[in-house]
Amino acid sequence: ARRARDRDLVLGYAVDGSLLLREQIDGRWRDSRYTPSLSIKKVAPVEIPPVDELRLARLRRASLPRTGTWEADTFPLPEPVQNSRDERPYFPIACLFVDGPTGMVLAPQIAAPDTWRAGLQQLFVELVEQQQVVPRQVVVMNAELRDLLKPAVEGVGSNVRLVKRMPALEQARDSLLSYMDR
């Protein structure tokens, strides 16, 4: 009520971009304005884990058939995981490769947020070994995945490129998430 009677105390939008900060000091509320720092911190570049060059050389020598396009993506799963009682829970990362033309999901993998990057390259190499085929290309929707997969994909003689949409992978992801939502 006091704020409504005194125009100087009415909460309004700050023109200078400051935020209202209310804090309780010695049992009394104190209002002040706070201007947050809007500087953008530079993010350290993602370290690309080394690839197993011996496995890649063996796959190149195998002269495997080249066919199709694989779509690759990662995304957090909506259910937290806790490995032991004294560990902090985390949201695992799903790593998916989908054969674009058929829509077949190729051995999905779930990893911890701090290990999925190395696991993604290894998963790709394992898929090539299991399927006994090298994709003509691997498509991804973000530059980080492109950079992570590039050494392994180019190591087997294929290429990786950025695209705006991956219909087969989007359908597989939506299906997986809706199944988990039951």
mmCIF file of C-alpha atoms in Angstrom:
data_model
loop_
_atom_site.group_PDB
_atom_site.id
_atom_site.type_symbol
_atom_site.label_atom_id
_atom_site.label_comp_id
_atom_site.label_asym_id
_atom_site.label_seq_id
_atom_site.Cartn_x
_atom_site.Cartn_y
_atom_site.Cartn_z
ATOM 1 C CA ALA A 1 0.000 0.000 0.000
ATOM 2 C CA ARG A 2 2.863 2.375 0.800
ATOM 3 C CA ARG A 3 4.240 1.865 -2.738
ATOM 4 C CA ALA A 4 0.878 2.782 -4.300
ATOM 5 C CA ARG A 5 0.650 6.057 -2.317
ATOM 6 C CA ASP A 6 4.215 7.219 -2.973
ATOM 7 C CA ARG A 7 4.946 7.561 -6.725
ATOM 8 C CA ASP A 8 8.706 7.385 -6.117
ATOM 9 C CA LEU A 9 8.317 3.872 -4.719
ATOM 10 C CA VAL A 10 6.158 2.486 -7.543
ATOM 11 C CA LEU A 11 7.890 -0.367 -9.296
ATOM 12 C CA GLY A 12 8.451 0.445 -12.922
ATOM 13 C CA TYR A 13 10.659 -0.561 -15.765
ATOM 14 C CA ALA A 14 14.191 0.688 -15.509
ATOM 15 C CA VAL A 15 15.278 2.505 -18.630
ATOM 16 C CA ASP A 16 18.957 1.882 -17.954
ATOM 17 C CA GLY A 17 18.594 -1.939 -17.924
ATOM 18 C CA SER A 18 18.989 -2.286 -14.169
ATOM 19 C CA LEU A 19 17.071 -4.864 -12.165
ATOM 20 C CA LEU A 20 15.236 -4.405 -8.888
ATOM 21 C CA LEU A 21 17.008 -6.164 -6.059
ATOM 22 C CA ARG A 22 15.160 -6.696 -2.765
ATOM 23 C CA GLU A 23 17.180 -7.933 0.177
ATOM 24 C CA GLN A 24 16.428 -8.279 3.850
ATOM 25 C CA ILE A 25 18.960 -6.616 6.118
ATOM 26 C CA ASP A 26 18.489 -6.671 9.905
ATOM 27 C CA GLY A 27 14.850 -7.684 9.539
ATOM 28 C CA ARG A 28 13.974 -4.847 7.147
ATOM 29 C CA TRP A 29 13.587 -5.030 3.375
ATOM 30 C CA ARG A 30 15.826 -2.797 1.310
ATOM 31 C CA ASP A 31 15.287 -2.064 -2.393
ATOM 32 C CA SER A 32 18.097 -1.196 -4.748
ATOM 33 C CA ARG A 33 18.849 -1.347 -8.442
ATOM 34 C CA TYR A 34 21.463 -3.712 -9.828
ATOM 35 C CA THR A 35 22.962 -3.565 -13.311
ATOM 36 C CA PRO A 36 24.299 -6.968 -14.346
ATOM 37 C CA SER A 37 27.426 -7.329 -16.410
ATOM 38 C CA LEU A 38 26.461 -8.079 -19.989
ATOM 39 C CA SER A 39 29.931 -9.046 -21.141
ATOM 40 C CA ILE A 40 30.021 -12.360 -22.960
ATOM 41 C CA LYS A 41 32.572 -14.784 -21.659
ATOM 42 C CA LYS A 42 34.521 -16.680 -24.255
ATOM 43 C CA VAL A 43 33.917 -20.396 -24.138
ATOM 44 C CA ALA A 44 36.984 -22.583 -24.359
ATOM 45 C CA PRO A 45 37.095 -24.567 -27.584
ATOM 46 C CA VAL A 46 35.995 -28.158 -27.304
ATOM 47 C CA GLU A 47 38.927 -30.526 -27.126
ATOM 48 C CA ILE A 48 38.622 -33.156 -29.826
ATOM 49 C CA PRO A 49 39.651 -36.549 -28.469
ATOM 50 C CA PRO A 50 42.208 -38.561 -30.450
ATOM 51 C CA VAL A 51 40.945 -41.270 -32.804
ATOM 52 C CA ASP A 52 42.243 -44.834 -32.966
ATOM 53 C CA GLU A 53 44.314 -44.530 -36.139
ATOM 54 C CA LEU A 54 45.016 -48.297 -36.317
ATOM 55 C CA ARG A 55 41.301 -49.130 -36.437
ATOM 56 C CA LEU A 56 40.706 -46.455 -39.083
ATOM 57 C CA ALA A 57 43.576 -47.761 -41.230
ATOM 58 C CA ARG A 58 42.196 -51.317 -40.947
ATOM 59 C CA LEU A 59 38.756 -50.088 -42.054
ATOM 60 C CA ARG A 60 40.247 -48.192 -45.018
ATOM 61 C CA ARG A 61 42.144 -51.318 -46.131
ATOM 62 C CA ALA A 62 38.980 -53.450 -45.852
ATOM 63 C CA SER A 63 37.483 -51.758 -48.938
ATOM 64 C CA LEU A 64 34.011 -51.697 -47.429
ATOM 65 C CA PRO A 65 31.078 -50.707 -49.675
ATOM 66 C CA ARG A 66 30.011 -47.063 -49.533
ATOM 67 C CA THR A 67 26.327 -46.421 -49.326
ATOM 68 C CA GLY A 68 23.760 -44.031 -47.893
ATOM 69 C CA THR A 69 23.803 -41.120 -45.509
ATOM 70 C CA TRP A 70 23.981 -41.415 -41.753
ATOM 71 C CA GLU A 71 22.382 -38.717 -39.627
ATOM 72 C CA ALA A 72 24.044 -38.053 -36.251
ATOM 73 C CA ASP A 73 22.970 -36.036 -33.234
ATOM 74 C CA THR A 74 23.194 -35.864 -29.466
ATOM 75 C CA PHE A 75 20.628 -34.591 -26.987
ATOM 76 C CA PRO A 76 20.011 -34.736 -23.229
ATOM 77 C CA LEU A 77 17.514 -37.286 -21.986
ATOM 78 C CA PRO A 78 14.719 -35.989 -19.729
ATOM 79 C CA GLU A 79 15.325 -38.417 -16.839
ATOM 80 C CA PRO A 80 18.203 -37.831 -14.395
ATOM 81 C CA VAL A 81 20.601 -40.653 -13.559
ATOM 82 C CA GLN A 82 22.512 -41.191 -10.343
ATOM 83 C CA ASN A 83 25.188 -43.890 -10.387
ATOM 84 C CA SER A 84 25.591 -44.048 -6.607
ATOM 85 C CA ARG A 85 24.004 -42.394 -3.571
ATOM 86 C CA ASP A 86 26.956 -40.076 -2.949
ATOM 87 C CA GLU A 87 27.138 -38.853 -6.565
ATOM 88 C CA ARG A 88 25.287 -35.905 -7.936
ATOM 89 C CA PRO A 89 22.545 -36.846 -10.446
ATOM 90 C CA TYR A 90 22.978 -35.811 -14.072
ATOM 91 C CA PHE A 91 20.999 -35.859 -17.287
ATOM 92 C CA PRO A 92 22.599 -38.411 -19.648
ATOM 93 C CA ILE A 93 23.349 -37.590 -23.258
ATOM 94 C CA ALA A 94 21.878 -39.791 -25.990
ATOM 95 C CA CYS A 95 24.106 -40.291 -29.044
ATOM 96 C CA LEU A 96 22.182 -41.393 -32.119
ATOM 97 C CA PHE A 97 23.183 -42.424 -35.602
ATOM 98 C CA VAL A 98 20.313 -43.082 -37.995
ATOM 99 C CA ASP A 99 20.501 -44.415 -41.537
ATOM 100 C CA GLY A 100 18.841 -41.595 -43.469
ATOM 101 C CA PRO A 101 17.193 -43.518 -46.328
ATOM 102 C CA THR A 102 15.756 -46.324 -44.164
ATOM 103 C CA GLY A 103 15.242 -44.501 -40.848
ATOM 104 C CA MET A 104 16.890 -47.398 -39.001
ATOM 105 C CA VAL A 105 18.488 -46.418 -35.698
ATOM 106 C CA LEU A 106 22.056 -47.730 -35.578
ATOM 107 C CA ALA A 107 22.932 -48.789 -31.997
ATOM 108 C CA PRO A 108 22.121 -45.740 -29.843
ATOM 109 C CA GLN A 109 24.415 -44.951 -26.945
ATOM 110 C CA ILE A 110 23.811 -43.173 -23.651
ATOM 111 C CA ALA A 111 26.729 -41.439 -21.951
ATOM 112 C CA ALA A 112 27.545 -39.089 -19.096
ATOM 113 C CA PRO A 113 27.823 -35.390 -20.000
ATOM 114 C CA ASP A 114 31.598 -35.458 -19.513
ATOM 115 C CA THR A 115 32.298 -38.585 -21.611
ATOM 116 C CA TRP A 116 29.955 -38.454 -24.618
ATOM 117 C CA ARG A 117 32.409 -36.616 -26.883
ATOM 118 C CA ALA A 118 35.010 -39.388 -26.885
ATOM 119 C CA GLY A 119 32.256 -41.987 -26.996
ATOM 120 C CA LEU A 120 30.723 -40.448 -30.133
ATOM 121 C CA GLN A 121 33.826 -41.031 -32.249
ATOM 122 C CA GLN A 122 34.208 -44.546 -30.888
ATOM 123 C CA LEU A 123 30.523 -45.263 -31.578
ATOM 124 C CA PHE A 124 30.927 -44.200 -35.201
ATOM 125 C CA VAL A 125 33.940 -46.488 -35.719
ATOM 126 C CA GLU A 126 32.124 -49.394 -34.010
ATOM 127 C CA LEU A 127 29.090 -48.872 -36.260
ATOM 128 C CA VAL A 128 31.223 -49.000 -39.396
ATOM 129 C CA GLU A 129 32.826 -52.216 -38.104
ATOM 130 C CA GLN A 130 29.455 -53.787 -37.187
ATOM 131 C CA GLN A 131 27.580 -52.726 -40.317
ATOM 132 C CA GLN A 132 30.524 -53.511 -42.609
ATOM 133 C CA VAL A 133 29.637 -50.426 -44.641
ATOM 134 C CA VAL A 134 30.979 -46.878 -44.829
ATOM 135 C CA PRO A 135 28.388 -44.126 -45.248
ATOM 136 C CA ARG A 136 28.904 -41.859 -48.252
ATOM 137 C CA GLN A 137 28.417 -38.977 -45.850
ATOM 138 C CA VAL A 138 27.474 -38.208 -42.254
ATOM 139 C CA VAL A 139 25.221 -35.207 -41.696
ATOM 140 C CA VAL A 140 24.863 -33.216 -38.477
ATOM 141 C CA MET A 141 23.022 -30.046 -37.471
ATOM 142 C CA ASN A 142 25.710 -28.311 -35.405
ATOM 143 C CA ALA A 143 29.356 -27.390 -35.872
ATOM 144 C CA GLU A 144 30.528 -28.988 -32.613
ATOM 145 C CA LEU A 145 29.377 -32.437 -33.746
ATOM 146 C CA ARG A 146 30.883 -31.871 -37.175
ATOM 147 C CA ASP A 147 34.240 -31.024 -35.618
ATOM 148 C CA LEU A 148 34.067 -33.988 -33.220
ATOM 149 C CA LEU A 149 33.199 -36.526 -35.906
ATOM 150 C CA LYS A 150 35.439 -35.154 -38.654
ATOM 151 C CA PRO A 151 38.646 -37.084 -37.733
ATOM 152 C CA ALA A 152 36.834 -40.437 -37.534
ATOM 153 C CA VAL A 153 34.568 -39.902 -40.553
ATOM 154 C CA GLU A 154 37.357 -38.631 -42.798
ATOM 155 C CA GLY A 155 39.586 -41.387 -41.410
ATOM 156 C CA VAL A 156 37.382 -43.999 -43.121
ATOM 157 C CA GLY A 157 37.264 -42.001 -46.355
ATOM 158 C CA SER A 158 33.870 -40.336 -45.957
ATOM 159 C CA ASN A 159 32.852 -36.745 -45.258
ATOM 160 C CA VAL A 160 30.754 -34.933 -42.678
ATOM 161 C CA ARG A 161 28.633 -31.882 -43.400
ATOM 162 C CA LEU A 162 26.174 -29.517 -41.755
ATOM 163 C CA VAL A 163 22.500 -29.579 -42.687
ATOM 164 C CA LYS A 164 19.409 -27.755 -41.435
ATOM 165 C CA ARG A 165 17.137 -30.792 -41.069
ATOM 166 C CA MET A 166 17.545 -34.507 -40.512
ATOM 167 C CA PRO A 167 14.069 -36.024 -40.916
ATOM 168 C CA ALA A 168 14.933 -39.629 -40.014
ATOM 169 C CA LEU A 169 16.860 -38.670 -36.883
ATOM 170 C CA GLU A 170 14.221 -36.174 -35.787
ATOM 171 C CA GLN A 171 11.577 -38.890 -36.042
ATOM 172 C CA ALA A 172 13.732 -41.365 -34.096
ATOM 173 C CA ARG A 173 14.458 -38.785 -31.378
ATOM 174 C CA ASP A 174 10.790 -37.816 -31.058
ATOM 175 C CA SER A 175 9.806 -41.483 -30.855
ATOM 176 C CA LEU A 176 12.399 -42.183 -28.153
ATOM 177 C CA LEU A 177 11.389 -39.166 -26.075
ATOM 178 C CA SER A 178 7.675 -39.923 -26.359
ATOM 179 C CA TYR A 179 8.351 -43.537 -25.272
ATOM 180 C CA MET A 180 10.249 -42.241 -22.230
ATOM 181 C CA ASP A 181 7.422 -39.854 -21.405
ATOM 182 C CA ARG A 182 4.938 -42.708 -20.814
#
